[in-house]
mmCIF file of N, CA, C and O in Angstrom:
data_model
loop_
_atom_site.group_PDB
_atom_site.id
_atom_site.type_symbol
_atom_site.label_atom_id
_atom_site.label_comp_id
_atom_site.label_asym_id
_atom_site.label_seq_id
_atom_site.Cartn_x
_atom_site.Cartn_y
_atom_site.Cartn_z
ATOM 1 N N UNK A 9 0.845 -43.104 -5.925
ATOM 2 C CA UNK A 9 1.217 -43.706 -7.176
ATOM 3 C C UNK A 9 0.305 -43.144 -8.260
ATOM 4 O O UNK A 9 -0.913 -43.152 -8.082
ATOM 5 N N UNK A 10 0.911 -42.596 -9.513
ATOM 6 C CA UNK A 10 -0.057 -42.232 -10.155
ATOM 7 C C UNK A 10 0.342 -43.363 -11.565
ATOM 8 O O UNK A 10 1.407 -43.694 -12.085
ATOM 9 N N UNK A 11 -0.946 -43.676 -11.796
ATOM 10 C CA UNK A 11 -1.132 -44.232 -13.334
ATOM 11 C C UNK A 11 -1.473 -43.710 -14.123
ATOM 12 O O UNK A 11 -2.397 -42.941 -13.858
ATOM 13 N N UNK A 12 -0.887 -43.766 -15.905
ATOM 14 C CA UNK A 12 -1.344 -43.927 -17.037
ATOM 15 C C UNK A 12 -2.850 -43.893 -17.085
ATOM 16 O O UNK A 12 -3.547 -44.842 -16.725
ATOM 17 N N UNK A 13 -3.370 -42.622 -17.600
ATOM 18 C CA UNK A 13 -4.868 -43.294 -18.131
ATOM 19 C C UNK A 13 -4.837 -42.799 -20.002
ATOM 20 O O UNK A 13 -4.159 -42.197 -20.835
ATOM 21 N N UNK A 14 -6.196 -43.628 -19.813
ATOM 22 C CA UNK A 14 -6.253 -43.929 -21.412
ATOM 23 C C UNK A 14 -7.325 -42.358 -21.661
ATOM 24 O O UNK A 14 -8.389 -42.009 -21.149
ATOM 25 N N UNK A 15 -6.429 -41.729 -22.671
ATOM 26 C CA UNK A 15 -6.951 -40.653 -23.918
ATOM 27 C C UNK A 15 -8.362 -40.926 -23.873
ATOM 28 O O UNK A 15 -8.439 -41.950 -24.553
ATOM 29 N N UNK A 16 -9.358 -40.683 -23.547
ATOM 30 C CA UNK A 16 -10.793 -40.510 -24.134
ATOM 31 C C UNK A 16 -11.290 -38.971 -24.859
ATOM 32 O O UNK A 16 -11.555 -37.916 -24.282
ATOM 33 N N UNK A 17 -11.302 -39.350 -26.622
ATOM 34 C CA UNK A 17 -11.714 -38.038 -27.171
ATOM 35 C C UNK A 17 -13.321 -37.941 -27.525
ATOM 36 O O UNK A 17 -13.870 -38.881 -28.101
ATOM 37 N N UNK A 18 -14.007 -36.814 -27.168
ATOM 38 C CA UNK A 18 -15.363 -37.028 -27.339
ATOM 39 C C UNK A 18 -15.466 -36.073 -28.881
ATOM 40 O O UNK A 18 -14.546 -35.275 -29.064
ATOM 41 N N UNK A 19 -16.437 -36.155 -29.826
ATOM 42 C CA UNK A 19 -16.881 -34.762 -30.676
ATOM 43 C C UNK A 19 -18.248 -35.141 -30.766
ATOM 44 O O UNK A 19 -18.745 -36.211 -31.116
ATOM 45 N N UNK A 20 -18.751 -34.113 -30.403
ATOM 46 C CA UNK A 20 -20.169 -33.674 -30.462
ATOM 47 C C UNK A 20 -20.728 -33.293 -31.728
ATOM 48 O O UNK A 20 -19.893 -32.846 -32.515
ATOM 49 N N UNK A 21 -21.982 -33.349 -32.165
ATOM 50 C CA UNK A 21 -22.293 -32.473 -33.355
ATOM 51 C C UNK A 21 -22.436 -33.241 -34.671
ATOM 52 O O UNK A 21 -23.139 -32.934 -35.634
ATOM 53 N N UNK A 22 -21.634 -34.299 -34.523
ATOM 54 C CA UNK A 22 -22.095 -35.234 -35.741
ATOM 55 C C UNK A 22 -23.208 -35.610 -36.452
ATOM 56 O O UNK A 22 -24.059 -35.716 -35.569
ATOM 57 N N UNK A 23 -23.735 -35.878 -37.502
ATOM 58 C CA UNK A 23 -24.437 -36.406 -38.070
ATOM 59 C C UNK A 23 -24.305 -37.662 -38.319
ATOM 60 O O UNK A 23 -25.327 -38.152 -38.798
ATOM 61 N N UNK A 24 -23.166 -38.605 -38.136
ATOM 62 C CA UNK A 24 -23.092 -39.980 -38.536
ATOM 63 C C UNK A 24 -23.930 -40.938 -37.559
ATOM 64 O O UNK A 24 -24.517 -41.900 -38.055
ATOM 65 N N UNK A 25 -23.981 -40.753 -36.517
ATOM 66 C CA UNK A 25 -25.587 -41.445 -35.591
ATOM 67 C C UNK A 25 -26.172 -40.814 -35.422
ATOM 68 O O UNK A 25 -26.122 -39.767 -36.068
ATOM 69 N N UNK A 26 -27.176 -41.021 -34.392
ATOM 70 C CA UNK A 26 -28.587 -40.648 -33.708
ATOM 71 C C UNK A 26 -28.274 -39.911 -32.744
ATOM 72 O O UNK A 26 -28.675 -38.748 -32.688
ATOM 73 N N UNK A 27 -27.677 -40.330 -32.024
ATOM 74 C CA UNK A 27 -26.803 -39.495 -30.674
ATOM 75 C C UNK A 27 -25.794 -37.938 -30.944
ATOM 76 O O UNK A 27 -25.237 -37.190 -30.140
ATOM 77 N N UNK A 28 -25.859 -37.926 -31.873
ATOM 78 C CA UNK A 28 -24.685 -37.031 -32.214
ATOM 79 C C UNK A 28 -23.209 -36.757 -31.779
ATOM 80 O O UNK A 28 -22.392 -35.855 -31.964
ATOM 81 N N UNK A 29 -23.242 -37.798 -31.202
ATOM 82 C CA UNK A 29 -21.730 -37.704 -30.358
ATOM 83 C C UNK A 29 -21.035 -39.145 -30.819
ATOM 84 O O UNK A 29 -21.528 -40.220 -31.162
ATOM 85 N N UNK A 30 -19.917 -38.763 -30.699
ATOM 86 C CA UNK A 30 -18.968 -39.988 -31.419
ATOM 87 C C UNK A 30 -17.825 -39.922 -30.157
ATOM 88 O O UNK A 30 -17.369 -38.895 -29.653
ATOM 89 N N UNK A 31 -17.508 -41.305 -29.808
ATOM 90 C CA UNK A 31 -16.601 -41.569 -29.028
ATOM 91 C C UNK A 31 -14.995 -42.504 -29.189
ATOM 92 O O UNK A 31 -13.798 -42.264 -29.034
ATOM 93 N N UNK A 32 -15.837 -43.629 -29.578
ATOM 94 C CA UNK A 32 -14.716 -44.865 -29.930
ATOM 95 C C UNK A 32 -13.938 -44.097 -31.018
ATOM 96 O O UNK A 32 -12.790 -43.654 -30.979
ATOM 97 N N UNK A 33 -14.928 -44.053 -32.071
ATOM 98 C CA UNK A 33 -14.133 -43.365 -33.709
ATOM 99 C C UNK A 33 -12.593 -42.052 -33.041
ATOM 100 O O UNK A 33 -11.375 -42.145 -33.187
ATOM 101 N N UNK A 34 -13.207 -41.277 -32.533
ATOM 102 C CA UNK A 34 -12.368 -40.194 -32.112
ATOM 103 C C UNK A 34 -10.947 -40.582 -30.979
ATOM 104 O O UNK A 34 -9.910 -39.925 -30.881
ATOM 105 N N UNK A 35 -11.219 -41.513 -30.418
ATOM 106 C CA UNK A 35 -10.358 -42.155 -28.947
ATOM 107 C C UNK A 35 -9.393 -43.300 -30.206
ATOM 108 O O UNK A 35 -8.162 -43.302 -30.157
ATOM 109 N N UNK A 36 -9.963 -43.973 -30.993
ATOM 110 C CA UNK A 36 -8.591 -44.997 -31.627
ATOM 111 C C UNK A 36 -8.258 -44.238 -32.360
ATOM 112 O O UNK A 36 -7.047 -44.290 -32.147
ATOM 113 N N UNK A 37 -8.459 -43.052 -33.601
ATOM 114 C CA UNK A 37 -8.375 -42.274 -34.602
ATOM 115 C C UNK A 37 -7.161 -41.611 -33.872
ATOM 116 O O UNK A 37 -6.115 -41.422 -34.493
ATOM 117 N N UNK A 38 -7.312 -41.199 -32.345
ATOM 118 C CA UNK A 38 -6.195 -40.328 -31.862
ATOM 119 C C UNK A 38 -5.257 -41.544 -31.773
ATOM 120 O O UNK A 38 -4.394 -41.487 -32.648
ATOM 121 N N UNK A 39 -5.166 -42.598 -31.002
ATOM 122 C CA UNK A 39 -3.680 -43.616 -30.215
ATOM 123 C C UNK A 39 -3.102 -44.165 -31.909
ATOM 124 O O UNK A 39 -1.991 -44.629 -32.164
ATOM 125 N N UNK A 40 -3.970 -43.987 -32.649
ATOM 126 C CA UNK A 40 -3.640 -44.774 -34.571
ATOM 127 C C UNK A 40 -2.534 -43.043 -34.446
ATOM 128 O O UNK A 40 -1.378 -43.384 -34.696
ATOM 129 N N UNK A 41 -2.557 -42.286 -34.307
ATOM 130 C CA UNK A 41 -2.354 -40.711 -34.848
ATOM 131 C C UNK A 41 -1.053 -40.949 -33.570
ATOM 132 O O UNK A 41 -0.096 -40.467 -34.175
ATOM 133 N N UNK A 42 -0.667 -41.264 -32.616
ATOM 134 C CA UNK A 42 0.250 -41.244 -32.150
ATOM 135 C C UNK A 42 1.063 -42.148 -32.017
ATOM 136 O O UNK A 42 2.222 -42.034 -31.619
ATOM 137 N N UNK A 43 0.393 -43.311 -32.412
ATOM 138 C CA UNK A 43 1.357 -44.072 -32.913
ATOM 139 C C UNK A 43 2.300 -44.183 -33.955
ATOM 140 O O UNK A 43 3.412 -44.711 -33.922
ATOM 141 N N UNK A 44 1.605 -43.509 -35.067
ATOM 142 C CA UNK A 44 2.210 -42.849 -36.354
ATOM 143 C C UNK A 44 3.192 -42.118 -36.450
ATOM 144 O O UNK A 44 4.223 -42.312 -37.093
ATOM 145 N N UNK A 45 2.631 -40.450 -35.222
ATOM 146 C CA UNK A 45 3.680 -39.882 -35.133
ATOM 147 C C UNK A 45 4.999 -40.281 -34.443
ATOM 148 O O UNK A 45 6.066 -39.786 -34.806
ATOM 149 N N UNK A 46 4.892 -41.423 -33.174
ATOM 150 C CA UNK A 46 6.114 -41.461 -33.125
ATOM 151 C C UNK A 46 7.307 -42.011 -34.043
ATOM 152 O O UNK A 46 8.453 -41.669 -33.752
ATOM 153 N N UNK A 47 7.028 -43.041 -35.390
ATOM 154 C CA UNK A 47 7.747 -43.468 -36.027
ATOM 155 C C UNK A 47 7.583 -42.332 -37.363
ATOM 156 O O UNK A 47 8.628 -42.065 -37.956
ATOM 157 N N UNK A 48 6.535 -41.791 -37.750
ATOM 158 C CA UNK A 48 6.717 -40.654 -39.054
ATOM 159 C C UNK A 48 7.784 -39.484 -38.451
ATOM 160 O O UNK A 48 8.961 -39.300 -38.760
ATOM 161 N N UNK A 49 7.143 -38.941 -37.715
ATOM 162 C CA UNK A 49 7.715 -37.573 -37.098
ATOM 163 C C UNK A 49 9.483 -37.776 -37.323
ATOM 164 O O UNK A 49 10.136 -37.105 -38.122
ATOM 165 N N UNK A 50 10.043 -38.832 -36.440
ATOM 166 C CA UNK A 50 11.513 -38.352 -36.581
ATOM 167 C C UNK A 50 12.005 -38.317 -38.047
ATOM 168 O O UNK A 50 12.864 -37.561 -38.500
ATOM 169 N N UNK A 51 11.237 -39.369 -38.777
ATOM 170 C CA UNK A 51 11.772 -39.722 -40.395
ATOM 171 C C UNK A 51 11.746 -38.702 -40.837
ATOM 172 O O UNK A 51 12.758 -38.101 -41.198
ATOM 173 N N UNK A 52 10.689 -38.300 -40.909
ATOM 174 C CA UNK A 52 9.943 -36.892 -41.501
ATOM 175 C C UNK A 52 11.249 -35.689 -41.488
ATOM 176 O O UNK A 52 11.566 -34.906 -42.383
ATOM 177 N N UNK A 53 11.832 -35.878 -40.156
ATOM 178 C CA UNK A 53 12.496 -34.337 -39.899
ATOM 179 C C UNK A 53 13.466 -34.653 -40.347
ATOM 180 O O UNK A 53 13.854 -33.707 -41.034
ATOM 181 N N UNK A 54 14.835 -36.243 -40.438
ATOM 182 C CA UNK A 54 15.750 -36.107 -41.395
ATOM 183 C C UNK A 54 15.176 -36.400 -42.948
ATOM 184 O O UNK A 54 16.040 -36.731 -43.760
ATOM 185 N N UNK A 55 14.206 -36.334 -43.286
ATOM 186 C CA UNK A 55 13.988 -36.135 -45.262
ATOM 187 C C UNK A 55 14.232 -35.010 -44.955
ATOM 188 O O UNK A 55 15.228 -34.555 -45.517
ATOM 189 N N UNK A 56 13.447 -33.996 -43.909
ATOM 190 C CA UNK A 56 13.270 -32.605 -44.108
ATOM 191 C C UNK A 56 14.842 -32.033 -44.763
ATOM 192 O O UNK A 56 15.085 -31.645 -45.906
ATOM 193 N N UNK A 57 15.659 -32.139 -43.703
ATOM 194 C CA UNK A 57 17.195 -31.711 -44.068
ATOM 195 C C UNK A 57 17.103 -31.905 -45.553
ATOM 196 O O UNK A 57 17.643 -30.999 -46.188
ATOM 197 N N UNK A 58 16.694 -32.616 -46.082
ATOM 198 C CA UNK A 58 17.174 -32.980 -47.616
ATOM 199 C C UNK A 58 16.604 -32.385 -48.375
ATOM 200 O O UNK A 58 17.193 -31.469 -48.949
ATOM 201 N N UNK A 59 15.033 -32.710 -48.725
ATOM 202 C CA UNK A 59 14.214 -32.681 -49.501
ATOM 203 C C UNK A 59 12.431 -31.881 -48.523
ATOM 204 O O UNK A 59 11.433 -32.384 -48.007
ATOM 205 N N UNK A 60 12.762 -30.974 -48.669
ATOM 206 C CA UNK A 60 11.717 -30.366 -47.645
ATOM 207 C C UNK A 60 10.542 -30.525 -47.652
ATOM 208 O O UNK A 60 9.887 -30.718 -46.628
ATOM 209 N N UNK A 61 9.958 -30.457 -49.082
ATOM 210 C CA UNK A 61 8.547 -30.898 -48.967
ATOM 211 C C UNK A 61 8.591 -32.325 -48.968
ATOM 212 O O UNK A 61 7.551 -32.738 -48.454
ATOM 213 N N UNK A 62 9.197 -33.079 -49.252
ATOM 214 C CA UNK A 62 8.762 -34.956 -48.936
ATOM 215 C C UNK A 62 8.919 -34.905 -47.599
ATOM 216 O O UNK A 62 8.295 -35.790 -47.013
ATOM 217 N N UNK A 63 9.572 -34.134 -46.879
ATOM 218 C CA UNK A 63 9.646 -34.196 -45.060
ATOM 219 C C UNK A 63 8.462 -33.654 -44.927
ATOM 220 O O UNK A 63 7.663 -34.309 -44.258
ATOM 221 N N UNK A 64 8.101 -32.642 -45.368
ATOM 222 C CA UNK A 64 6.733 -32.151 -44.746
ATOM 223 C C UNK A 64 5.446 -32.913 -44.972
ATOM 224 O O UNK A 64 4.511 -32.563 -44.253
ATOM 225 N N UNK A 65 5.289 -33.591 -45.572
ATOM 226 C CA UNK A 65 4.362 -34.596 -46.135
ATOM 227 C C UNK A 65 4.382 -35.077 -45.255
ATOM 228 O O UNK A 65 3.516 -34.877 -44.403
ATOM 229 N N UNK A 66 5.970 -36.410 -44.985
ATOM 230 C CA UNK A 66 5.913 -37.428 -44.246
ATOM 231 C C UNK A 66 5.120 -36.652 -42.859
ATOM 232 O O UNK A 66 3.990 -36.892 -42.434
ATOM 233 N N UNK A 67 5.743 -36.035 -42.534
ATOM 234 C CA UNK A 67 5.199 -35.328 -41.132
ATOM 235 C C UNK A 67 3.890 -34.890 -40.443
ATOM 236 O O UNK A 67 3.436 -34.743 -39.309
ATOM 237 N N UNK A 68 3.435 -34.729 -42.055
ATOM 238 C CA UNK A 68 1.898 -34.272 -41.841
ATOM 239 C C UNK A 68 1.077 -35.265 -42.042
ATOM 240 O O UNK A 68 -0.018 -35.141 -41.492
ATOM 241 N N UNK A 69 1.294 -36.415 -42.787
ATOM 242 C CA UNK A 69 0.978 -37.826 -43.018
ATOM 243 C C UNK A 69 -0.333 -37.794 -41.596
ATOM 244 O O UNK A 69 -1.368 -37.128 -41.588
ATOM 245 N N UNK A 70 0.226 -38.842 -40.405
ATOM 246 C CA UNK A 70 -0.568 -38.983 -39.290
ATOM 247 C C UNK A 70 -1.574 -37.869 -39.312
ATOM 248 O O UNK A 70 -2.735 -38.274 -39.258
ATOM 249 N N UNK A 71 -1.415 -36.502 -39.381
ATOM 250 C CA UNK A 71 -2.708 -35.594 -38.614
ATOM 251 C C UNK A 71 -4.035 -35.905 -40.117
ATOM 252 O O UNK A 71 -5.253 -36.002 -39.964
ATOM 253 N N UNK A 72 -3.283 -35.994 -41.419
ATOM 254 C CA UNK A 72 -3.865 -35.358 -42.675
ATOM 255 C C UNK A 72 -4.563 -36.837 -42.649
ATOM 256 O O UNK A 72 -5.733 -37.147 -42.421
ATOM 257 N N UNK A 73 -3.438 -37.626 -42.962
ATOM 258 C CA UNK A 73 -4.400 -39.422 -43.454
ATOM 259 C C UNK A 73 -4.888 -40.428 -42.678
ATOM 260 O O UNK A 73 -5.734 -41.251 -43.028
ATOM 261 N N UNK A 74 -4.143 -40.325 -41.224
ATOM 262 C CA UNK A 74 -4.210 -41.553 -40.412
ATOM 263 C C UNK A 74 -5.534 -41.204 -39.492
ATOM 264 O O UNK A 74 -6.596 -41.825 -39.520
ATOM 265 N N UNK A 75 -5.203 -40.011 -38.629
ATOM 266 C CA UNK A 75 -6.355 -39.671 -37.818
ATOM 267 C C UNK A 75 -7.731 -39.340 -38.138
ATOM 268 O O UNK A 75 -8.591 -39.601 -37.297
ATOM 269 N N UNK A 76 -8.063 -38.791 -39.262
ATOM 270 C CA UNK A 76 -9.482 -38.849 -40.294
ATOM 271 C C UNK A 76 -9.930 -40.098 -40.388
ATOM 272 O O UNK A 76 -11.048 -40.405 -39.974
ATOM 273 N N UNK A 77 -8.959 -41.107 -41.042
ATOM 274 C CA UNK A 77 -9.428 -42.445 -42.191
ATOM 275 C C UNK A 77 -9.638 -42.975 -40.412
ATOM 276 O O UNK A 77 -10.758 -42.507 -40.206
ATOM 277 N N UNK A 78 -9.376 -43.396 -39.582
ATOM 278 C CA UNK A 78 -9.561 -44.512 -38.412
ATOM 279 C C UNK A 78 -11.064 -43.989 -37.930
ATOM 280 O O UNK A 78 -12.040 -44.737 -37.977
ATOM 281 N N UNK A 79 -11.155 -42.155 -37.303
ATOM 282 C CA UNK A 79 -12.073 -41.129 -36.756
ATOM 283 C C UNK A 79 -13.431 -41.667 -37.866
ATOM 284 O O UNK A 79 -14.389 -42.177 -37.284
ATOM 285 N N UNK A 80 -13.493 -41.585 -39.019
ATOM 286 C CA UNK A 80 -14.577 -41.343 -39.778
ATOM 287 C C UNK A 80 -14.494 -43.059 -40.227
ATOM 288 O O UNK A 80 -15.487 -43.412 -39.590
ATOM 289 N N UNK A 81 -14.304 -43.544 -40.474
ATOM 290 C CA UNK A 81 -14.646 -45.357 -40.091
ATOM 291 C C UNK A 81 -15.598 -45.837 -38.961
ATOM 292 O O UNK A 81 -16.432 -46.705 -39.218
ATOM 293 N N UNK A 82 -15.498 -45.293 -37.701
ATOM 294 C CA UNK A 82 -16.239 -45.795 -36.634
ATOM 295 C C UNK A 82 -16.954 -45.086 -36.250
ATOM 296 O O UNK A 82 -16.589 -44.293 -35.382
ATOM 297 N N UNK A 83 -18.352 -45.075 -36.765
ATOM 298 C CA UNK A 83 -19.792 -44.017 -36.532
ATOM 299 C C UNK A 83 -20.010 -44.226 -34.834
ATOM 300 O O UNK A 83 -21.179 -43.975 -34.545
ATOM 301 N N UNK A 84 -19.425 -44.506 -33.987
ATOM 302 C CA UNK A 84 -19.780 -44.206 -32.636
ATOM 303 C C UNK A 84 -18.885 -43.517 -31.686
ATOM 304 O O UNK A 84 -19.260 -43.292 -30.536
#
């Protein structure tokens, strides 16, 4: 039987703690970023048909606004 495991993203190198490594920030910043994409992404691709750059926005939305603003909120 295989299970579901949970996304753990590490980045090294930081300056926002002592440790230099950030964990939590990077691991919800991603499941916030896929949660997004699954409801932006399809919208995104019928604006696209229409109006191309408001599709490309919507689309890029999650990587550009969602996954930064959650990632850089939680210094650990």
């Amino acid at each position: 039987m295989v299970g579901i495991g949970i996304p753990i993203c590490v980045q090294c190198g930081t300056t926002s703690n002592r440790c230099r490594c950030k964990v939590v920030g990077p691991t919800l910043g991603f499941l916030a970023f896929a949660a997004a994409a699954v409801v932006e992404w399809p919208v995104g691709a019928l604006v696209y048909c229409f109006r191309h750059m408001k599709g490309r926005k919507i689309m890029a939305h999650p990587a550009t606004v969602i996954y930064p603003s959650v990632t850089n909120s939680i210094p650990i």
